Coordinates of N, CA, C and O in Angstrom, one line a residue:
Q1 N 6.6 -19.4 -2.4 CA 6.9 -18.1 -2.0 C 6.0 -17.0 -2.7 O 5.6 -17.3 -3.8
V2 N 5.8 -15.9 -2.0 CA 5.0 -14.8 -2.5 C 6.0 -13.6 -2.6 O 6.7 -13.3 -1.7
Q3 N 6.0 -13.0 -3.8 CA 6.8 -11.8 -4.0 C 5.9 -10.6 -4.1 O 4.8 -10.6 -4.7
V4 N 6.3 -9.5 -3.4 CA 5.5 -8.2 -3.4 C 6.5 -7.1 -3.8 O 7.5 -6.9 -3.2
V5 N 6.1 -6.4 -4.8 CA 7.0 -5.4 -5.4 C 6.2 -4.1 -5.6 O 5.2 -4.1 -6.2
E6 N 6.7 -3.0 -5.0 CA 6.1 -1.7 -5.1 C 6.8 -0.9 -6.1 O 8.0 -1.0 -6.4
S7 N 6.1 0.1 -6.7 CA 6.7 1.1 -7.6 C 5.9 2.3 -7.6 O 4.8 2.4 -7.1
G8 N 6.5 3.4 -8.1 CA 5.7 4.6 -8.3 C 6.1 5.8 -7.3 O 5.6 6.9 -7.5
G9 N 7.0 5.5 -6.4 CA 7.4 6.5 -5.5 C 8.3 7.5 -6.2 O 8.8 7.3 -7.3
G10 N 8.5 8.6 -5.5 CA 9.4 9.7 -6.0 C 9.3 10.9 -5.2 O 8.8 11.0 -4.1
L11 N 9.9 12.0 -5.8 CA 9.9 13.3 -5.2 C 8.9 14.2 -5.9 O 8.8 14.3 -7.1
V12 N 8.0 14.8 -5.1 CA 6.9 15.7 -5.6 C 6.8 16.9 -4.7 O 7.2 16.9 -3.5
Q13 N 6.3 18.0 -5.3 CA 6.1 19.2 -4.5 C 4.8 19.1 -3.7 O 3.9 18.3 -4.1
P14 N 4.7 19.9 -2.6 CA 3.4 19.9 -1.9 C 2.2 20.2 -2.8 O 2.3 21.1 -3.7
G15 N 1.1 19.5 -2.7 CA 0.0 19.6 -3.5 C 0.0 18.8 -4.7 O -1.0 18.7 -5.5
G16 N 1.1 18.1 -5.0 CA 1.2 17.2 -6.1 C 0.6 15.9 -5.9 O 0.0 15.6 -4.9
S17 N 0.8 15.0 -6.9 CA 0.1 13.7 -6.9 C 1.1 12.6 -7.3 O 2.1 12.8 -8.0
L18 N 0.9 11.4 -6.7 CA 1.6 10.2 -7.1 C 0.7 9.0 -7.2 O -0.3 9.1 -6.5
R19 N 1.0 8.0 -7.9 CA 0.3 6.8 -8.0 C 1.2 5.6 -7.7 O 2.1 5.4 -8.5
L20 N 1.0 5.0 -6.6 CA 1.8 3.8 -6.2 C 1.2 2.6 -6.7 O -0.1 2.4 -6.7
S21 N 2.0 1.6 -7.1 CA 1.5 0.3 -7.6 C 2.2 -0.8 -6.8 O 3.3 -0.7 -6.4
C22 N 1.5 -1.8 -6.6 CA 2.0 -3.0 -5.9 C 1.5 -4.3 -6.6 O 0.3 -4.4 -6.8
A23 N 2.5 -5.1 -7.0 CA 2.2 -6.3 -7.7 C 2.6 -7.5 -6.8 O 3.7 -7.6 -6.3
A24 N 1.7 -8.4 -6.6 CA 1.9 -9.6 -5.8 C 2.0 -10.8 -6.8 O 1.1 -10.9 -7.7
S25 N 3.0 -11.7 -6.6 CA 3.1 -12.8 -7.5 C 3.6 -14.0 -6.7 O 4.1 -13.9 -5.6
G26 N 3.6 -15.2 -7.4 CA 4.0 -16.4 -6.8 C 2.9 -17.3 -6.3 O 1.8 -17.3 -6.9
R27 N 3.1 -18.0 -5.2 CA 2.2 -18.9 -4.7 C 1.2 -18.2 -3.8 O 1.2 -18.3 -2.6
I28 N 0.2 -17.6 -4.5 CA -0.8 -16.8 -3.8 C -2.1 -17.7 -3.8 O -2.7 -17.9 -4.8
F29 N -2.5 -18.1 -2.6 CA -3.7 -18.8 -2.4 C -4.7 -18.0 -1.6 O -4.3 -17.5 -0.5
R30 N -5.8 -17.7 -2.1 CA -6.9 -17.0 -1.4 C -6.4 -15.6 -0.9 O -6.2 -15.4 0.3
L31 N -6.2 -14.7 -1.8 CA -5.9 -13.4 -1.5 C -7.0 -12.7 -0.7 O -8.2 -12.8 -1.1
L32 N -6.7 -12.2 0.5 CA -7.7 -11.6 1.3 C -7.7 -10.1 1.3 O -8.8 -9.5 1.1
T33 N -6.6 -9.5 1.6 CA -6.5 -8.0 1.6 C -5.1 -7.6 1.0 O -4.2 -8.3 1.0
M34 N -5.1 -6.4 0.5 CA -3.9 -5.7 0.2 C -3.9 -4.3 0.8 O -5.0 -3.7 0.8
G35 N -2.8 -3.8 1.2 CA -2.8 -2.5 1.9 C -1.5 -1.8 1.8 O -0.5 -2.4 1.3
W36 N -1.5 -0.5 2.1 CA -0.4 0.3 2.1 C -0.1 0.8 3.5 O -1.0 1.4 4.2
Y37 N 1.1 0.7 3.9 CA 1.6 1.2 5.2 C 2.7 2.1 5.0 O 3.5 2.0 4.1
C38 N 2.7 3.2 5.8 CA 3.8 4.2 5.7 C 4.6 4.2 7.0 O 4.1 4.0 8.1
Q39 N 5.9 4.5 6.8 CA 6.8 4.7 7.9 C 7.7 5.9 7.7 O 8.5 5.9 6.8
A40 N 7.4 6.9 8.4 CA 8.3 8.1 8.4 C 9.5 8.0 9.3 O 9.5 7.2 10.2
P41 N 10.5 8.8 9.0 CA 11.7 8.7 9.9 C 11.4 8.9 11.4 O 10.7 9.8 11.7
G42 N 11.8 8.0 12.2 CA 11.6 8.1 13.6 C 10.2 7.7 14.1 O 9.9 7.9 15.2
K43 N 9.4 7.2 13.1 CA 8.0 6.9 13.5 C 7.7 5.4 13.3 O 8.5 4.7 12.7
Q44 N 6.6 5.0 13.9 CA 6.2 3.6 13.8 C 5.5 3.4 12.4 O 4.9 4.4 11.9
R45 N 5.6 2.2 11.9 CA 4.9 1.9 10.7 C 3.4 1.9 11.0 O 2.9 1.3 11.9
E46 N 2.6 2.5 10.1 CA 1.2 2.6 10.4 C 0.4 2.4 9.1 O 0.9 2.7 8.0
L47 N -0.8 2.0 9.2 CA -1.7 1.8 8.1 C -2.1 3.1 7.4 O -2.6 4.0 8.1
A48 N -2.0 3.2 6.1 CA -2.5 4.3 5.4 C -3.8 3.9 4.7 O -4.8 4.7 4.8
A49 N -3.9 2.8 4.1 CA -5.1 2.3 3.4 C -5.1 0.8 3.2 O -4.1 0.2 3.0
L50 N -6.3 0.3 3.3 CA -6.4 -1.2 3.2 C -7.7 -1.5 2.3 O -8.7 -0.8 2.4
I51 N -7.6 -2.5 1.5 CA -8.7 -2.9 0.7 C -8.8 -4.5 0.7 O -7.8 -5.2 0.6
S52 N -10.0 -4.9 0.7 CA -10.2 -6.4 0.7 C -10.5 -6.8 -0.7 O -10.7 -6.0 -1.6
R53 N -10.4 -8.1 -0.9 CA -10.7 -8.7 -2.3 C -12.1 -8.3 -2.7 O -12.3 -8.1 -3.9
G54 N -13.0 -8.1 -1.8 CA -14.4 -7.7 -2.2 C -14.5 -6.2 -2.4 O -15.6 -5.8 -2.8
G55 N -13.5 -5.4 -2.1 CA -13.5 -4.0 -2.4 C -13.8 -3.1 -1.3 O -13.8 -1.9 -1.5
S56 N -14.0 -3.6 -0.1 CA -14.2 -2.7 1.1 C -12.9 -2.1 1.4 O -11.8 -2.7 1.3
T57 N -12.9 -0.8 1.9 CA -11.7 -0.1 2.2 C -11.7 0.5 3.6 O -12.7 0.8 4.2
N58 N -10.5 0.8 4.1 CA -10.3 1.5 5.3 C -9.1 2.5 5.1 O -8.1 2.1 4.5
Y59 N -9.3 3.7 5.6 CA -8.2 4.7 5.5 C -7.9 5.3 6.8 O -8.7 5.4 7.7
A60 N -6.6 5.6 7.0 CA -6.2 6.4 8.1 C -6.8 7.8 8.0 O -7.0 8.3 6.9
D61 N -7.2 8.4 9.2 CA -7.8 9.7 9.2 C -7.0 10.7 8.5 O -7.5 11.6 7.8
S62 N -5.7 10.6 8.5 CA -4.8 11.6 8.0 C -4.8 11.6 6.5 O -4.3 12.6 5.9
V63 N -5.3 10.6 5.8 CA -5.3 10.5 4.4 C -6.6 10.5 3.7 O -6.8 10.5 2.5
K64 N -7.7 10.4 4.6 CA -9.0 10.4 4.0 C -9.3 11.6 3.2 O -9.0 12.7 3.6
G65 N -9.9 11.4 2.0 CA -10.2 12.5 1.1 C -9.1 12.8 0.2 O -9.3 13.6 -0.8
R66 N -7.9 12.3 0.4 CA -6.8 12.6 -0.4 C -6.2 11.4 -1.1 O -5.8 11.5 -2.3
F67 N -6.3 10.2 -0.5 CA -5.7 9.0 -1.0 C -6.9 8.1 -1.4 O -7.9 8.0 -0.7
T68 N -6.7 7.3 -2.5 CA -7.7 6.3 -2.9 C -7.0 5.0 -3.2 O -6.0 5.0 -4.0
I69 N -7.4 3.9 -2.6 CA -6.8 2.6 -2.8 C -7.8 1.8 -3.7 O -9.0 1.9 -3.6
S70 N -7.2 1.1 -4.6 CA -8.0 0.2 -5.5 C -7.3 -1.1 -5.8 O -6.1 -1.2 -5.6
I71 N -8.0 -2.1 -6.2 CA -7.5 -3.4 -6.4 C -7.9 -4.0 -7.7 O -9.1 -3.8 -8.2
E72 N -7.0 -4.7 -8.4 CA -7.4 -5.5 -9.6 C -7.1 -7.0 -9.2 O -6.0 -7.4 -9.2
N73 N -8.2 -7.7 -8.8 CA -8.1 -9.0 -8.3 C -7.4 -10.0 -9.3 O -6.6 -10.8 -8.9
A74 N -7.8 -9.9 -10.6 CA -7.3 -10.8 -11.6 C -5.8 -10.7 -11.8 O -5.1 -11.6 -12.2
K75 N -5.2 -9.5 -11.5 CA -3.8 -9.3 -11.6 C -3.0 -9.3 -10.3 O -1.8 -9.2 -10.3
N76 N -3.8 -9.4 -9.2 CA -3.2 -9.3 -7.9 C -2.4 -8.1 -7.7 O -1.2 -8.1 -7.3
M77 N -3.0 -7.0 -8.1 CA -2.3 -5.7 -8.0 C -3.2 -4.7 -7.2 O -4.4 -4.8 -7.3
V78 N -2.6 -3.8 -6.5 CA -3.2 -2.8 -5.7 C -2.5 -1.5 -6.0 O -1.3 -1.4 -6.3
Y79 N -3.3 -0.4 -6.0 CA -2.8 0.9 -6.3 C -3.2 1.9 -5.2 O -4.2 1.7 -4.5
L80 N -2.4 2.9 -5.1 CA -2.7 4.0 -4.2 C -2.5 5.3 -4.9 O -1.4 5.7 -5.2
Q81 N -3.7 6.0 -5.2 CA -3.6 7.3 -5.8 C -3.5 8.3 -4.7 O -4.4 8.4 -3.8
M82 N -2.5 9.1 -4.7 CA -2.1 10.0 -3.7 C -2.3 11.4 -4.2 O -1.5 11.8 -5.1
N83 N -3.2 12.2 -3.8 CA -3.4 13.6 -4.2 C -3.2 14.5 -3.1 O -3.3 14.2 -1.9
S84 N -3.1 15.8 -3.4 CA -2.9 16.9 -2.4 C -1.8 16.5 -1.4 O -2.1 16.6 -0.2
L85 N -0.7 16.0 -1.9 CA 0.3 15.6 -1.0 C 0.9 16.7 -0.1 O 1.0 17.8 -0.5
K86 N 1.2 16.3 1.1 CA 1.8 17.2 2.1 C 3.1 16.7 2.5 O 3.5 15.5 2.4
P87 N 4.0 17.6 3.0 CA 5.3 17.2 3.5 C 5.2 16.1 4.6 O 6.1 15.3 4.6
E88 N 4.1 16.1 5.3 CA 3.9 15.1 6.4 C 3.7 13.7 5.8 O 3.8 12.7 6.5
D89 N 3.4 13.6 4.5 CA 3.2 12.3 3.9 C 4.5 11.7 3.5 O 4.6 10.5 3.1
T90 N 5.6 12.4 3.7 CA 6.9 11.8 3.4 C 7.2 10.6 4.2 O 7.2 10.7 5.4
A91 N 7.5 9.5 3.5 CA 7.7 8.2 4.2 C 8.0 7.2 3.2 O 7.9 7.4 2.0
V92 N 8.5 6.0 3.7 CA 8.6 4.9 2.9 C 7.2 4.2 3.0 O 6.7 3.9 4.1
Y93 N 6.7 3.8 1.8 CA 5.4 3.2 1.7 C 5.6 1.7 1.4 O 6.2 1.4 0.4
Y94 N 5.0 0.9 2.2 CA 5.2 -0.6 2.1 C 3.8 -1.2 1.7 O 2.8 -0.9 2.3
C95 N 3.9 -2.1 0.8 CA 2.7 -2.9 0.4 C 2.6 -4.1 1.2 O 3.6 -4.9 1.4
N96 N 1.4 -4.4 1.7 CA 1.2 -5.6 2.5 C 0.1 -6.5 1.8 O -0.9 -6.0 1.3
V97 N 0.4 -7.8 1.7 CA -0.5 -8.7 1.1 C -0.9 -9.8 2.2 O 0.0 -10.4 2.8
R98 N -2.2 -9.9 2.4 CA -2.6 -11.0 3.3 C -3.3 -12.1 2.5 O -4.3 -11.8 1.8
A99 N -2.8 -13.3 2.6 CA -3.3 -14.4 1.8 C -3.1 -15.7 2.5 O -2.2 -15.8 3.4
G100 N -3.9 -16.7 2.2 CA -3.7 -18.0 2.7 C -4.8 -18.9 2.4 O -5.9 -18.5 2.0
L101 N -4.5 -20.2 2.4 CA -5.5 -21.2 2.2 C -5.9 -21.9 3.5 O -7.1 -21.8 3.9
L102 N -5.0 -22.6 4.1 CA -5.3 -23.2 5.4 C -5.0 -22.2 6.6 O -5.5 -22.4 7.6
S103 N -4.1 -21.3 6.3 CA -3.8 -20.3 7.3 C -3.5 -18.9 6.6 O -3.3 -18.9 5.4
E104 N -3.6 -17.8 7.4 CA -3.4 -16.5 6.8 C -2.0 -16.0 7.1 O -1.5 -16.1 8.2
N105 N -1.4 -15.5 6.0 CA 0.0 -15.0 6.2 C 0.1 -13.6 5.6 O -0.7 -13.2 4.6
D106 N 1.0 -12.8 6.1 CA 1.3 -11.5 5.6 C 2.6 -11.5 4.9 O 3.6 -12.0 5.3
Y107 N 2.6 -10.8 3.7 CA 3.7 -10.7 2.9 C 4.0 -9.2 2.7 O 3.0 -8.4 2.4
W108 N 5.2 -8.8 2.7 CA 5.6 -7.4 2.6 C 6.6 -7.1 1.4 O 7.4 -7.9 1.1
G109 N 6.4 -6.0 0.8 CA 7.3 -5.5 -0.2 C 8.5 -4.8 0.5 O 8.5 -4.6 1.7
Q110 N 9.4 -4.3 -0.3 CA 10.6 -3.7 0.2 C 10.4 -2.2 0.4 O 11.2 -1.6 1.1
G111 N 9.3 -1.7 0.0 CA 9.0 -0.3 0.2 C 9.4 0.6 -1.0 O 10.3 0.3 -1.7
T112 N 8.7 1.7 -1.1 CA 9.0 2.7 -2.1 C 9.0 4.1 -1.4 O 8.1 4.4 -0.7
Q113 N 10.0 4.9 -1.7 CA 10.2 6.2 -1.0 C 9.3 7.2 -1.6 O 9.3 7.4 -2.9
V114 N 8.5 7.9 -0.8 CA 7.7 9.1 -1.2 C 8.3 10.3 -0.5 O 8.2 10.3 0.8
T115 N 8.7 11.3 -1.2 CA 9.2 12.5 -0.6 C 8.4 13.7 -1.1 O 8.4 13.9 -2.3
V116 N 7.8 14.5 -0.2 CA 7.1 15.6 -0.6 C 7.8 16.9 0.0 O 7.9 17.1 1.2
S117 N 8.4 17.6 -0.9 CA 9.2 18.8 -0.5 C 9.2 19.8 -1.7 O 9.2 19.4 -2.8
S118 N 9.3 21.0 -1.3 CA 9.5 22.1 -2.2 C 11.0 22.5 -2.4 O 11.3 23.3 -3.3

């Protein structure tokens, strides 16, 4: 089994910052990517940022220039530095881990709530 646990969410004012952390543990074979997905109330879950084991990244247009994803391969941890937060960023943020040896599998955390409000 693979366990994925997020932390770092909370309530911040517009323009503030948060740093989300995601730790993957358990039977992880061949970690491929780790990413952050957000789901706002009444909305579909969508990709915010993705990073590969090699360090290549992809960002949603809505977060480019404001969010930065990083990975620590040795610890199987990924981080999301969130700056200049907007009320529109309010959502549950889920960590995704893609890993596999003979096949590729996706593992999800339970999510961490980010609320941007004055």
